[in-house]
C-alpha atoms as a PDB file:
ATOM      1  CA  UNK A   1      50.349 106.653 157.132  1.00  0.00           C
ATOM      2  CA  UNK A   2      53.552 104.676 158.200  1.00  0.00           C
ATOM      3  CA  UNK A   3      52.252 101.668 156.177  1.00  0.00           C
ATOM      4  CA  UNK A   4      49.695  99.620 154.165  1.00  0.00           C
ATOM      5  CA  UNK A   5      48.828  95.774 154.366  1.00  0.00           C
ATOM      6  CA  UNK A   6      48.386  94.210 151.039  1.00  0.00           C
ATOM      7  CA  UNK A   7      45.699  91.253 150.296  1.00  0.00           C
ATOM      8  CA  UNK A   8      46.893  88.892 147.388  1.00  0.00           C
ATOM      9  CA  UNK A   9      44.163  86.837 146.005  1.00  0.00           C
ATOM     10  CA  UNK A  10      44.520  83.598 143.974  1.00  0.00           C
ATOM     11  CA  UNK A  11      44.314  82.869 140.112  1.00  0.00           C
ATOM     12  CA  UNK A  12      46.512  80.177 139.441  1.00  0.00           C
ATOM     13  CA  UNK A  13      49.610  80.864 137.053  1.00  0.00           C
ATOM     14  CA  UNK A  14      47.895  84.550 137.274  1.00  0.00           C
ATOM     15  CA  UNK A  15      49.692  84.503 141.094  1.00  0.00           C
ATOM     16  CA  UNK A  16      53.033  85.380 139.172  1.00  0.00           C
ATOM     17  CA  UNK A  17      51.514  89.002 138.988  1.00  0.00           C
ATOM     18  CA  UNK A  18      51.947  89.185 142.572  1.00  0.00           C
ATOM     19  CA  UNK A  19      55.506  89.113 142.185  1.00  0.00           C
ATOM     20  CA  UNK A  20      55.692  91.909 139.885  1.00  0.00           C
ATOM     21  CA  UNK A  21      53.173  93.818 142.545  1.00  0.00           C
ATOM     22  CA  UNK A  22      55.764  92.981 145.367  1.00  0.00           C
ATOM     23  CA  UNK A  23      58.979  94.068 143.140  1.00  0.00           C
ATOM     24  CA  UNK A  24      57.381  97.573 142.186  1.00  0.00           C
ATOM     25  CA  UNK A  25      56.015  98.423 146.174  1.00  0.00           C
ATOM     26  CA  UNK A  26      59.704  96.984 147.494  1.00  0.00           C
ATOM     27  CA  UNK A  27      61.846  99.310 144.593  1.00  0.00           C
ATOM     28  CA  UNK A  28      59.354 102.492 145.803  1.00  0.00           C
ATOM     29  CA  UNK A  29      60.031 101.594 149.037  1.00  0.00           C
ATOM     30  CA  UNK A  30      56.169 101.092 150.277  1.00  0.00           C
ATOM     31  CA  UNK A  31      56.451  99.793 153.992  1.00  0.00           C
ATOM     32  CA  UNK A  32      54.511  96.822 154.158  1.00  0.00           C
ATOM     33  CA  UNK A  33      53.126  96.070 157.790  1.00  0.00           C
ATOM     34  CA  UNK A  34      51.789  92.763 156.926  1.00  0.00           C
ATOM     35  CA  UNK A  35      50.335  90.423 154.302  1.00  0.00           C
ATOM     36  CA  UNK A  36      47.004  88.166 153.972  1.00  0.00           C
ATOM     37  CA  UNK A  37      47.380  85.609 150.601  1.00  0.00           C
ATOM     38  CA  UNK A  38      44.682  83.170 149.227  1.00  0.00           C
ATOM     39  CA  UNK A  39      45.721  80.543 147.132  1.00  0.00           C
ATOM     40  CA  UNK A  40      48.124  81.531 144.777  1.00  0.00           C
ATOM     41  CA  UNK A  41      48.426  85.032 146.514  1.00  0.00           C
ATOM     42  CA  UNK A  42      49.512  83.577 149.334  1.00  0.00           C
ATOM     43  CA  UNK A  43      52.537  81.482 148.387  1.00  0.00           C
ATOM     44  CA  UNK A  44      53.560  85.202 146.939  1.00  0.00           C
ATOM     45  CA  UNK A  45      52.848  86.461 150.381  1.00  0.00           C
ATOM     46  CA  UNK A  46      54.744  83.839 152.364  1.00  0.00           C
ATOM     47  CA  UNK A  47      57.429  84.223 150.395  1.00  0.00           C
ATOM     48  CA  UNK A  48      58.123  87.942 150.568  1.00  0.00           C
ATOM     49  CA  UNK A  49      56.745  87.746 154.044  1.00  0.00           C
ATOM     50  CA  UNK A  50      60.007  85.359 154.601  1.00  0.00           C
ATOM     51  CA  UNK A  51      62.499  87.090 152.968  1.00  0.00           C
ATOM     52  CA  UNK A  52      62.549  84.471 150.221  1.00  0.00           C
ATOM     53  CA  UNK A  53      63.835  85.299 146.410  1.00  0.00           C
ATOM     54  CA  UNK A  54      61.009  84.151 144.067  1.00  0.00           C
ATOM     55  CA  UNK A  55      61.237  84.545 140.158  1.00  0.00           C
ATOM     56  CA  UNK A  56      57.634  84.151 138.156  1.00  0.00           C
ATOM     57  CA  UNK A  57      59.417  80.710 136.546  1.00  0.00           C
ATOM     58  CA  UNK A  58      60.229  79.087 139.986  1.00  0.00           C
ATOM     59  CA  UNK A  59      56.722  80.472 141.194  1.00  0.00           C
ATOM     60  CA  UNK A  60      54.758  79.129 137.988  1.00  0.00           C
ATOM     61  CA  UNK A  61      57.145  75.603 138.410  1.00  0.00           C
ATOM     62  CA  UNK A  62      56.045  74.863 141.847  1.00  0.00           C
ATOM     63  CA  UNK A  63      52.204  75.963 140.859  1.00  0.00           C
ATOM     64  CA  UNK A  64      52.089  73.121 137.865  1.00  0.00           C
ATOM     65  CA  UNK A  65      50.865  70.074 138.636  1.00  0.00           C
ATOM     66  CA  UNK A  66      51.703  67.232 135.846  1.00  0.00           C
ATOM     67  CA  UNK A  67      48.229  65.655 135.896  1.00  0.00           C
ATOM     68  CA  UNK A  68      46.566  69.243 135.542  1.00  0.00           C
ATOM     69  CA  UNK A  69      48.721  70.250 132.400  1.00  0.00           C
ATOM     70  CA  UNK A  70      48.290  67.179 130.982  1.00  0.00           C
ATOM     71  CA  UNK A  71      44.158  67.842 131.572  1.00  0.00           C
ATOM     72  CA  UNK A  72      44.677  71.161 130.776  1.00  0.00           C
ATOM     73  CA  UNK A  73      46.229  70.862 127.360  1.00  0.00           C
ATOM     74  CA  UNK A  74      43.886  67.628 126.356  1.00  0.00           C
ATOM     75  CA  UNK A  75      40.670  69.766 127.473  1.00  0.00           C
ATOM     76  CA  UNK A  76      39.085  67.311 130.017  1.00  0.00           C
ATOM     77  CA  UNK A  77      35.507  67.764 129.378  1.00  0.00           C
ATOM     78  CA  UNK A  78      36.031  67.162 125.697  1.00  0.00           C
ATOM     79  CA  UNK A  79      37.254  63.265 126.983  1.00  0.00           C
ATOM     80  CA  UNK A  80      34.689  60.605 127.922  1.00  0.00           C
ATOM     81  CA  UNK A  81      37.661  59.079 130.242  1.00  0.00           C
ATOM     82  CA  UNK A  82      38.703  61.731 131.789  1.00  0.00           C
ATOM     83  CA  UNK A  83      34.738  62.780 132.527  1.00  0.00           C
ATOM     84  CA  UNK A  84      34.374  59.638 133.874  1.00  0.00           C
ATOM     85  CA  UNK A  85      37.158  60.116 136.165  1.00  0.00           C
ATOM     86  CA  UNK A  86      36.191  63.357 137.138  1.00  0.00           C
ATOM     87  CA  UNK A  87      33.169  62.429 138.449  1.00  0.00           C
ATOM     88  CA  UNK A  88      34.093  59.086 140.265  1.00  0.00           C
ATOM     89  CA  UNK A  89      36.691  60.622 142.199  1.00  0.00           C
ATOM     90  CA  UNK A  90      37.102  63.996 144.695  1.00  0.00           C
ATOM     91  CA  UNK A  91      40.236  65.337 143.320  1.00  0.00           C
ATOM     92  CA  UNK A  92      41.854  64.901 140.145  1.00  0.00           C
ATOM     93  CA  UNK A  93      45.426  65.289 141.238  1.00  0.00           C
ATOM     94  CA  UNK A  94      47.540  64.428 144.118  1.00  0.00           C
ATOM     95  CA  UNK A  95      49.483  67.906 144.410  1.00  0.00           C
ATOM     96  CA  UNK A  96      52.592  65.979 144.866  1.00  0.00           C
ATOM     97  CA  UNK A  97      54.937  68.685 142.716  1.00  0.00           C
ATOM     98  CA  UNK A  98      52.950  71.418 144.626  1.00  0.00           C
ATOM     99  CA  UNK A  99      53.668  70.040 148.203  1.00  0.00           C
ATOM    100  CA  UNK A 100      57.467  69.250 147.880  1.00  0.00           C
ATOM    101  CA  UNK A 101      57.956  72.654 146.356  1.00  0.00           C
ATOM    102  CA  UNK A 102      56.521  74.244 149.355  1.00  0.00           C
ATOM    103  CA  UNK A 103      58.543  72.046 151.543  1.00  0.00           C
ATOM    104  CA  UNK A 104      61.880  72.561 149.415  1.00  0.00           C
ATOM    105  CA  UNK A 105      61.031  76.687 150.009  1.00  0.00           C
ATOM    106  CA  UNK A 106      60.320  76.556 153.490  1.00  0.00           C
ATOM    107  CA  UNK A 107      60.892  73.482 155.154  1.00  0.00           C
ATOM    108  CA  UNK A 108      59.743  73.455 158.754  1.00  0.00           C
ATOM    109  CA  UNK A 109      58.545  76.944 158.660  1.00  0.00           C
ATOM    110  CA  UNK A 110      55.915  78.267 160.620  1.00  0.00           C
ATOM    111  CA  UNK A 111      53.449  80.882 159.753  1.00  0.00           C
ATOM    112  CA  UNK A 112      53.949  82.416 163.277  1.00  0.00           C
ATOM    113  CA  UNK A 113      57.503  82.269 162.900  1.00  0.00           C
ATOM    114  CA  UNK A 114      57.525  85.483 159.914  1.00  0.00           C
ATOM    115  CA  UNK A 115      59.115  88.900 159.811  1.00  0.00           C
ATOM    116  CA  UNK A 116      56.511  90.259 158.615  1.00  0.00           C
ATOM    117  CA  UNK A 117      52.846  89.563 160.012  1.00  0.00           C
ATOM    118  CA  UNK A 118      51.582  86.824 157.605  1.00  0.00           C
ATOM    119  CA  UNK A 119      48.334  85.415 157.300  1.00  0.00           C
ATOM    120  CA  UNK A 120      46.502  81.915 155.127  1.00  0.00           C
ATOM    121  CA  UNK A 121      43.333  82.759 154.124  1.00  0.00           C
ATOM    122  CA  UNK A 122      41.998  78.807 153.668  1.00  0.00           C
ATOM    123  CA  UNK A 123      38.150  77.742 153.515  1.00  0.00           C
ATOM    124  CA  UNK A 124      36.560  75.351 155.811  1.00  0.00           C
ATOM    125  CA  UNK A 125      35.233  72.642 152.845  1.00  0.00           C
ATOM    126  CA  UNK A 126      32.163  71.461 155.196  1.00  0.00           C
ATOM    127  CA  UNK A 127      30.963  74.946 156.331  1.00  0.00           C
ATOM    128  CA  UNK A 128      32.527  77.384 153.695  1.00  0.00           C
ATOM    129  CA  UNK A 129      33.606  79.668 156.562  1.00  0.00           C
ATOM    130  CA  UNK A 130      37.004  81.456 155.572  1.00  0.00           C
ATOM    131  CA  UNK A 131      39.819  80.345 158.087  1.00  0.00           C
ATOM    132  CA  UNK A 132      42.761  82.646 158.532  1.00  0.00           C
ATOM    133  CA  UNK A 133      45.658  80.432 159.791  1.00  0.00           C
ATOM    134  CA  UNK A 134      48.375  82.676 161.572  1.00  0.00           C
ATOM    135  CA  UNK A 135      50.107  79.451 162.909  1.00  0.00           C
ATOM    136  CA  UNK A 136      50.910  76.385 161.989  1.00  0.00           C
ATOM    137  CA  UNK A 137      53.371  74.578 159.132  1.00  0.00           C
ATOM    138  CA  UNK A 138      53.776  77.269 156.427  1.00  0.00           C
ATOM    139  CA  UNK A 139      53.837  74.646 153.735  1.00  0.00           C
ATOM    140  CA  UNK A 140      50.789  72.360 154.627  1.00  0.00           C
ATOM    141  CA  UNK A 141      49.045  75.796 155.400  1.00  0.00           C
ATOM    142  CA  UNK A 142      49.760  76.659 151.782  1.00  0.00           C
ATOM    143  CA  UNK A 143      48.792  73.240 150.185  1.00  0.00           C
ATOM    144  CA  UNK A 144      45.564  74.059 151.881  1.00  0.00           C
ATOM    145  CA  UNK A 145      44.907  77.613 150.541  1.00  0.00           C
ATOM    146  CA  UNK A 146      45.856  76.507 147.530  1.00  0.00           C
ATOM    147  CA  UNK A 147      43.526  72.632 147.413  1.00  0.00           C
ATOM    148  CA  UNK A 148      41.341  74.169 144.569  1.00  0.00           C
ATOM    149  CA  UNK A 149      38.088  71.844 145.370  1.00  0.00           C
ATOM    150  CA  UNK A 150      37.483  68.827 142.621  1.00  0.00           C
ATOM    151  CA  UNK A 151      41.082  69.602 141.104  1.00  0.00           C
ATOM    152  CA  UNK A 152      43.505  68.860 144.880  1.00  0.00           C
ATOM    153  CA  UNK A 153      42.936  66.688 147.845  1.00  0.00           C
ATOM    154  CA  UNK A 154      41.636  68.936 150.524  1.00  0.00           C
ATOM    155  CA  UNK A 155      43.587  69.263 153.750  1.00  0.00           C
ATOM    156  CA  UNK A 156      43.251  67.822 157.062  1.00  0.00           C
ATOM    157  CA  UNK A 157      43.807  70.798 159.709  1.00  0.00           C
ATOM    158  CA  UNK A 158      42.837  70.071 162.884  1.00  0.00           C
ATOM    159  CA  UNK A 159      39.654  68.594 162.310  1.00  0.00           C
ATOM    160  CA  UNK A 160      39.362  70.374 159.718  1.00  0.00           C
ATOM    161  CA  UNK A 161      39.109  69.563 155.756  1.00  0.00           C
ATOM    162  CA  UNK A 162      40.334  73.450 154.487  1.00  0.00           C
ATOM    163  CA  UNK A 163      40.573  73.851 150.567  1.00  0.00           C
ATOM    164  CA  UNK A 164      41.127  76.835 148.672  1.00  0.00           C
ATOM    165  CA  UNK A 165      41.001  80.110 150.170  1.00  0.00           C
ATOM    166  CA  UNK A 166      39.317  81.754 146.940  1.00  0.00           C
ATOM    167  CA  UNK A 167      36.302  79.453 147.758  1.00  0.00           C
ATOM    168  CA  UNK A 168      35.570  81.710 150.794  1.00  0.00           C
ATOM    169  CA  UNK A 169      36.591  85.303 149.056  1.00  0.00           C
ATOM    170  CA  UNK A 170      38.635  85.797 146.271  1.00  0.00           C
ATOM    171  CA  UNK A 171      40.868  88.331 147.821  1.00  0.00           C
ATOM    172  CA  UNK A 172      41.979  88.045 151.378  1.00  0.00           C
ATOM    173  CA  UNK A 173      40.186  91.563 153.087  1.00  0.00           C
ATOM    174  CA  UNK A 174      38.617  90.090 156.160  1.00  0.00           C
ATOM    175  CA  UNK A 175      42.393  88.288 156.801  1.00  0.00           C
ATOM    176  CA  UNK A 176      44.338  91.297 156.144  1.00  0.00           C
ATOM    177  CA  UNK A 177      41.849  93.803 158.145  1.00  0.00           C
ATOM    178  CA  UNK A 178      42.792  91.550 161.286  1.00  0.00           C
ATOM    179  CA  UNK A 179      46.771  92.315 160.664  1.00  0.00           C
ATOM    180  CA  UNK A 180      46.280  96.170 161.891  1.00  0.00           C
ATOM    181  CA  UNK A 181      45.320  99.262 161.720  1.00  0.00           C
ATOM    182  CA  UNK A 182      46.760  99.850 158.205  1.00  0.00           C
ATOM    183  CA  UNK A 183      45.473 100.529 154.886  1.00  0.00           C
ATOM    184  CA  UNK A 184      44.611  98.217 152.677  1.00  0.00           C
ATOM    185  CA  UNK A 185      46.087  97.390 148.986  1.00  0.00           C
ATOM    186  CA  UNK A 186      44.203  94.865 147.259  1.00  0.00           C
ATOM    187  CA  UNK A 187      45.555  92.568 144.425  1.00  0.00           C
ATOM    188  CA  UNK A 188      43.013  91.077 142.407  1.00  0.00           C
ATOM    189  CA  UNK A 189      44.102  88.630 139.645  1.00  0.00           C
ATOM    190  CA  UNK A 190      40.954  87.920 137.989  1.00  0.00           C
ATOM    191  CA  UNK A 191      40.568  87.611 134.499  1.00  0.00           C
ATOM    192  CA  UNK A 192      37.640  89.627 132.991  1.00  0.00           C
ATOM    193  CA  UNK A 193      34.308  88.649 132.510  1.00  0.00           C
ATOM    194  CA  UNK A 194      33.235  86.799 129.964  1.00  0.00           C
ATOM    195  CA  UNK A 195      30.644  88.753 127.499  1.00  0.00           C
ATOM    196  CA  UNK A 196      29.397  85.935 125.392  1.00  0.00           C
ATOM    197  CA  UNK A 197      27.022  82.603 126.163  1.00  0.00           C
ATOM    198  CA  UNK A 198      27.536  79.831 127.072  1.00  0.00           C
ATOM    199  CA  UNK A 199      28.049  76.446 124.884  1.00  0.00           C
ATOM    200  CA  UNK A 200      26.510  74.265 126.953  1.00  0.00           C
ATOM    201  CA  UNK A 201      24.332  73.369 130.045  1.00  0.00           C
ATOM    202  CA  UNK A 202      27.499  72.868 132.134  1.00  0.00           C
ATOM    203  CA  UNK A 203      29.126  76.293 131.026  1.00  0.00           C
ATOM    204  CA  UNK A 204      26.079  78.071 131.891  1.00  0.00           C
ATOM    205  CA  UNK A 205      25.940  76.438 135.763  1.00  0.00           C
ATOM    206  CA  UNK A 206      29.868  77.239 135.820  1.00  0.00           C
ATOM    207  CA  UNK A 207      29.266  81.119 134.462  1.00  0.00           C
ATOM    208  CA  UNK A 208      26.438  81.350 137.438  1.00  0.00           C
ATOM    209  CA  UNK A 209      28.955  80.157 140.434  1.00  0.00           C
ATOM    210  CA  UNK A 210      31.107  82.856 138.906  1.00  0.00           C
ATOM    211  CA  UNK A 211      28.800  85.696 138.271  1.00  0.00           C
ATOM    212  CA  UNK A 212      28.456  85.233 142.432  1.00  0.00           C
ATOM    213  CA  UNK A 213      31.330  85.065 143.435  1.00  0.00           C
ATOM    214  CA  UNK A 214      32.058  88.284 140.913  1.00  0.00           C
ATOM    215  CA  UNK A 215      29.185  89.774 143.137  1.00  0.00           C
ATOM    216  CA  UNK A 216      30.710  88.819 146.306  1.00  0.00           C
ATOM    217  CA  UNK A 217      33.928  90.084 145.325  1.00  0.00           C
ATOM    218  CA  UNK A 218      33.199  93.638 144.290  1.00  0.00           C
ATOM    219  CA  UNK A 219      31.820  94.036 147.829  1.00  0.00           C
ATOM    220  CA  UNK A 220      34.423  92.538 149.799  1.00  0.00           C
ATOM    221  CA  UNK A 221      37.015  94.997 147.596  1.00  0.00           C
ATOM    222  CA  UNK A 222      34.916  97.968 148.429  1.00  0.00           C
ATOM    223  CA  UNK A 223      36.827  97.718 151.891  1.00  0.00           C
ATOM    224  CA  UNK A 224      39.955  98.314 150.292  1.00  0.00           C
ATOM    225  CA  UNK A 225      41.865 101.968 150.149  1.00  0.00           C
ATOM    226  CA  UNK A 226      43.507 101.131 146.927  1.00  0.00           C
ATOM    227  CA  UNK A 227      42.631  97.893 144.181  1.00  0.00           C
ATOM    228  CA  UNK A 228      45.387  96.725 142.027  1.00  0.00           C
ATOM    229  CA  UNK A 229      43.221  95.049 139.328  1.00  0.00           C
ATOM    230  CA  UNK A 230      44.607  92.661 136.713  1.00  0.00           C
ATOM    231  CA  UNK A 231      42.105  92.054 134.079  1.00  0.00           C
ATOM    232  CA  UNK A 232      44.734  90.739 131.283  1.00  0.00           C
ATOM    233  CA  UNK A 233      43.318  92.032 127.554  1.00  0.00           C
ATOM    234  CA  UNK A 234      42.673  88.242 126.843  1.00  0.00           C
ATOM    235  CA  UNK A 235      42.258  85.730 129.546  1.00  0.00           C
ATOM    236  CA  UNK A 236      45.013  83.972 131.210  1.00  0.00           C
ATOM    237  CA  UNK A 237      43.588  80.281 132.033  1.00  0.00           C
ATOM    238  CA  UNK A 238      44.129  79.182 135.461  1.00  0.00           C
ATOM    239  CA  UNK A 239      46.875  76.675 134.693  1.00  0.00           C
ATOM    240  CA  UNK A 240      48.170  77.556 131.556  1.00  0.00           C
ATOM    241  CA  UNK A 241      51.874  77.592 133.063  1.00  0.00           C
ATOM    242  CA  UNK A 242      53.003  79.205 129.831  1.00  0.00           C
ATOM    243  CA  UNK A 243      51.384  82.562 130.883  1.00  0.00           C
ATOM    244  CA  UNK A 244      53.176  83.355 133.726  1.00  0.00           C
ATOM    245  CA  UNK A 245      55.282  85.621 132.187  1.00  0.00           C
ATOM    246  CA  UNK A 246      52.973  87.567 131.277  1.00  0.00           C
ATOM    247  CA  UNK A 247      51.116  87.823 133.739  1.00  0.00           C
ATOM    248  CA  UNK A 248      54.132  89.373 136.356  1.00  0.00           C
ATOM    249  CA  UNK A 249      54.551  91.755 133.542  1.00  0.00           C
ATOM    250  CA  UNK A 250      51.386  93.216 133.731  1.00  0.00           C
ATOM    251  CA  UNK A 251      51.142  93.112 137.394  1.00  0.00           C
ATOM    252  CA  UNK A 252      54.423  95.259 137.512  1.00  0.00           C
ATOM    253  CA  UNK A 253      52.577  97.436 134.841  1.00  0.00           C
ATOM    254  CA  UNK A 254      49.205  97.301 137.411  1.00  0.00           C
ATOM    255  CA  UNK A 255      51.617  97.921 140.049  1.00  0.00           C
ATOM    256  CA  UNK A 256      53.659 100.697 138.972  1.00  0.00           C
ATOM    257  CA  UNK A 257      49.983 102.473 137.617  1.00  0.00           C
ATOM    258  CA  UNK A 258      49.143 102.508 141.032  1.00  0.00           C
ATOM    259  CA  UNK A 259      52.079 104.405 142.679  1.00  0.00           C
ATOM    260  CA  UNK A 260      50.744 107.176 142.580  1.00  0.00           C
ATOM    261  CA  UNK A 261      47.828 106.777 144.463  1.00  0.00           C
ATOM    262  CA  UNK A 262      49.387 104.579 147.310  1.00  0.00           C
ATOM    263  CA  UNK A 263      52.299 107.546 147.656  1.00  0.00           C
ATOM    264  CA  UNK A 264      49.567 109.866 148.217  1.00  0.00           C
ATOM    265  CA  UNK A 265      47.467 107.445 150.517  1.00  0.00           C
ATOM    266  CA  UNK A 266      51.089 107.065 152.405  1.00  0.00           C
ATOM    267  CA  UNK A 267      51.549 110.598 152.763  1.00  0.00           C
ATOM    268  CA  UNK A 268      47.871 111.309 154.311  1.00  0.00           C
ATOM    269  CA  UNK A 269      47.853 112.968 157.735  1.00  0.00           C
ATOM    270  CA  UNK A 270      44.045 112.366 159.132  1.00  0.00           C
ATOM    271  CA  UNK A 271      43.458 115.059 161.777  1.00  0.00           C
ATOM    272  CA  UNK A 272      44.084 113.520 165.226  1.00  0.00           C
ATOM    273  CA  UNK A 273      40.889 114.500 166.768  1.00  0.00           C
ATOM    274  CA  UNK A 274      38.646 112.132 164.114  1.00  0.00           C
ATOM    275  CA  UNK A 275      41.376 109.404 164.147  1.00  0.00           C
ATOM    276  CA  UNK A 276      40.089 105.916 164.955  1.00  0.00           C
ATOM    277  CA  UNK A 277      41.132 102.344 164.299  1.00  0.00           C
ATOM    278  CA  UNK A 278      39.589 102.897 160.364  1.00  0.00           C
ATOM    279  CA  UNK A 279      39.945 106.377 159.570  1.00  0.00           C
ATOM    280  CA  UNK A 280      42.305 106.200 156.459  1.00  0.00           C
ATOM    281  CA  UNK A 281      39.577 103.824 155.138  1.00  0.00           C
ATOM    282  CA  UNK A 282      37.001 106.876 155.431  1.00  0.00           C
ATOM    283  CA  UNK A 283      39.811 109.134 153.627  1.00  0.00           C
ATOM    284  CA  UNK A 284      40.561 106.811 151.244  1.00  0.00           C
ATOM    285  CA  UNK A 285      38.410 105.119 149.876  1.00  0.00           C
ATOM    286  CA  UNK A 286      38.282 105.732 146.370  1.00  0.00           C
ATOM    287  CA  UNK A 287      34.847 104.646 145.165  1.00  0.00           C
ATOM    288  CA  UNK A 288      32.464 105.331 148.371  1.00  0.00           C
ATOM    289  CA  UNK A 289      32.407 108.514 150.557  1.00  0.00           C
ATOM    290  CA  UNK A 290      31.875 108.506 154.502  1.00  0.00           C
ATOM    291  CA  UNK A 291      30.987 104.663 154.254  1.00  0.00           C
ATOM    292  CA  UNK A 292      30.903 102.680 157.772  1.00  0.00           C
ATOM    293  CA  UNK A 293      33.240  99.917 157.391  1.00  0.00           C
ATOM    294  CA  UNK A 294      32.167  96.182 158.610  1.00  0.00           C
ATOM    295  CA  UNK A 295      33.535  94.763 161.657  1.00  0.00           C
ATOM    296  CA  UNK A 296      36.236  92.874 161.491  1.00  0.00           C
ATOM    297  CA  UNK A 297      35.562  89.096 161.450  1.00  0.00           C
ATOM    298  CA  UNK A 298      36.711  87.131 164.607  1.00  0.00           C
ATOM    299  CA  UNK A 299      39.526  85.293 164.756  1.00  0.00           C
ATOM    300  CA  UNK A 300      37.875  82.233 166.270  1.00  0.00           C
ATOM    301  CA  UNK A 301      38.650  80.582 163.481  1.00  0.00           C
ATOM    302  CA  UNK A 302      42.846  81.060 163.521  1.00  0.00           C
ATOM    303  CA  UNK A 303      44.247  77.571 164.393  1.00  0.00           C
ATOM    304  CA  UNK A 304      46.828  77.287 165.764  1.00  0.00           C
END
């Protein structure tokens, strides 16, 4: 193979793992053909996919939102206010810091505009369709993948309100299938699960949404020819901006783990005669054997 496509998904401050992901494929010299981010994953995408020099502090600096530290340090729930709050308005925070950091890093940018095929992974907030935006503003694309619902505004996109990509599916597949025939490397920042119960009513209904989307997730990555898991020893909170450093540590130590196996999926030579569009994913797939993949998802839904 002459090149993989790697599929960042979000996580917050956990995004800075991305960055130690991107420095360990760059320094082994992994030829990447393309990149498909959500949320967090994809300001790390845009980023390398524009040439751009990103350190975990800058990354976690334009991530932190005042108003969320400031919740996330007091513990919302645990405030009658700030409940009250919560529930009377859509968003708690403006994403002001967010959206002039994105514009400071790439200005009039557009998504089209990359060296190396890029692609948004954003969710439509009235359907819950995933939107892949290949065109378009790079920075009001990314304030979009990155509008986690109740906590950002959501984002007007021609006629469109888009929020998170991670709503959608936590790690961009479907997107980075649609970049080409390549194989896939998957970056998944989650935390692990949770193995106790819950405190209260509200925990519980939060644990369920989760234990779906953990579902959902461990399909979607079954597509993948190699996973790049996170799963931190104890978990990294989604905006606890004083983790960030350790989170790109451990992704470099996910990363550089995983060498192995992408050098040898790199060096695969399927035989000509059963080559088609998906054959690597046949070869390589490490936890299925012969499996049929999906059909890719149309891009309808790329605005433009």
């Amino acid at each position: 193979m002459d090149g993989v496509i790697l599929a960042l998904g979000g996580g917050g401050v956990r995004g800075a793992a991305h960055l130690g992901v991107l420095e360990v494929l760059q320094n082994a010299e992994v030829p990447i053909k393309g990149l498909a981010g959500s949320s967090a994953g994809a300001l790390a995408a845009a980023a390398f996919a524009f040439g751009h020099q990103v350190d975990f502090h800058t990354m976690s600096d334009w991530l932190k939102d005042p108003d969320v530290e400031r919740l996330q340090k007091s513990g919302v729930l645990d405030q009658i206010g700030r409940y009250v709050d919560f529930v009377r308005r859509p968003y708690l925070a403006e994403a002001k810091s967010l959206r002039q950091g994105l514009r400071d890093l790439f200005g009039d940018a557009h998504i089209e505009e990359a060296p190396i095929p890029l692609s948004i992974q954003t969710t439509d907030l009235n359907t819950g369709e995933m939107v892949a935006l290949r065109a378009g503003p790079v920075a009001e694309a990314l304030a979009a993948s990155s509008a986690v619902p109740s906590i950002f505004p959501p984002v007007s996109w021609h006629g469109r309100l888009l929020v998170d990509g991670d709503v959608a599916e936590k790690v961009p597949i479907t997107a980075a299938r649609a970049l080409g025939p390549y194989p896939i490397i998957a970056v998944d920042i989650s935390n692990k699960p949770v193995l106790s119960a819950p405190k209260s009513a509200l925990e519980a209904a939060l644990w369920a949404g989760e234990a779906s989307r953990r579902r959902l997730l461990k399909v979607v990555l079954e597509q993948a020819a190699v996973v790049i898991a996170l799963e931190p020893d104890e978990p990294i909170e989604t905006f606890d901006y004083t983790k960030s450093e350790l989170a790109y540590a451990l992704g470099k130590q996910r990363a550089e783990a995983a060498l192995p196996q992408i050098q040898q999926l790199l060096e695969a030579k399927p035989e000509a005669a059963a080559s088609t569009p998906h054959s690597w994913w046949r070869l390589w797939q490490p936890r299925h054997q012969a499996r049929k993949p999906q059909p890719v998802a149309s891009q309808a839904q790329q605005d433009k």
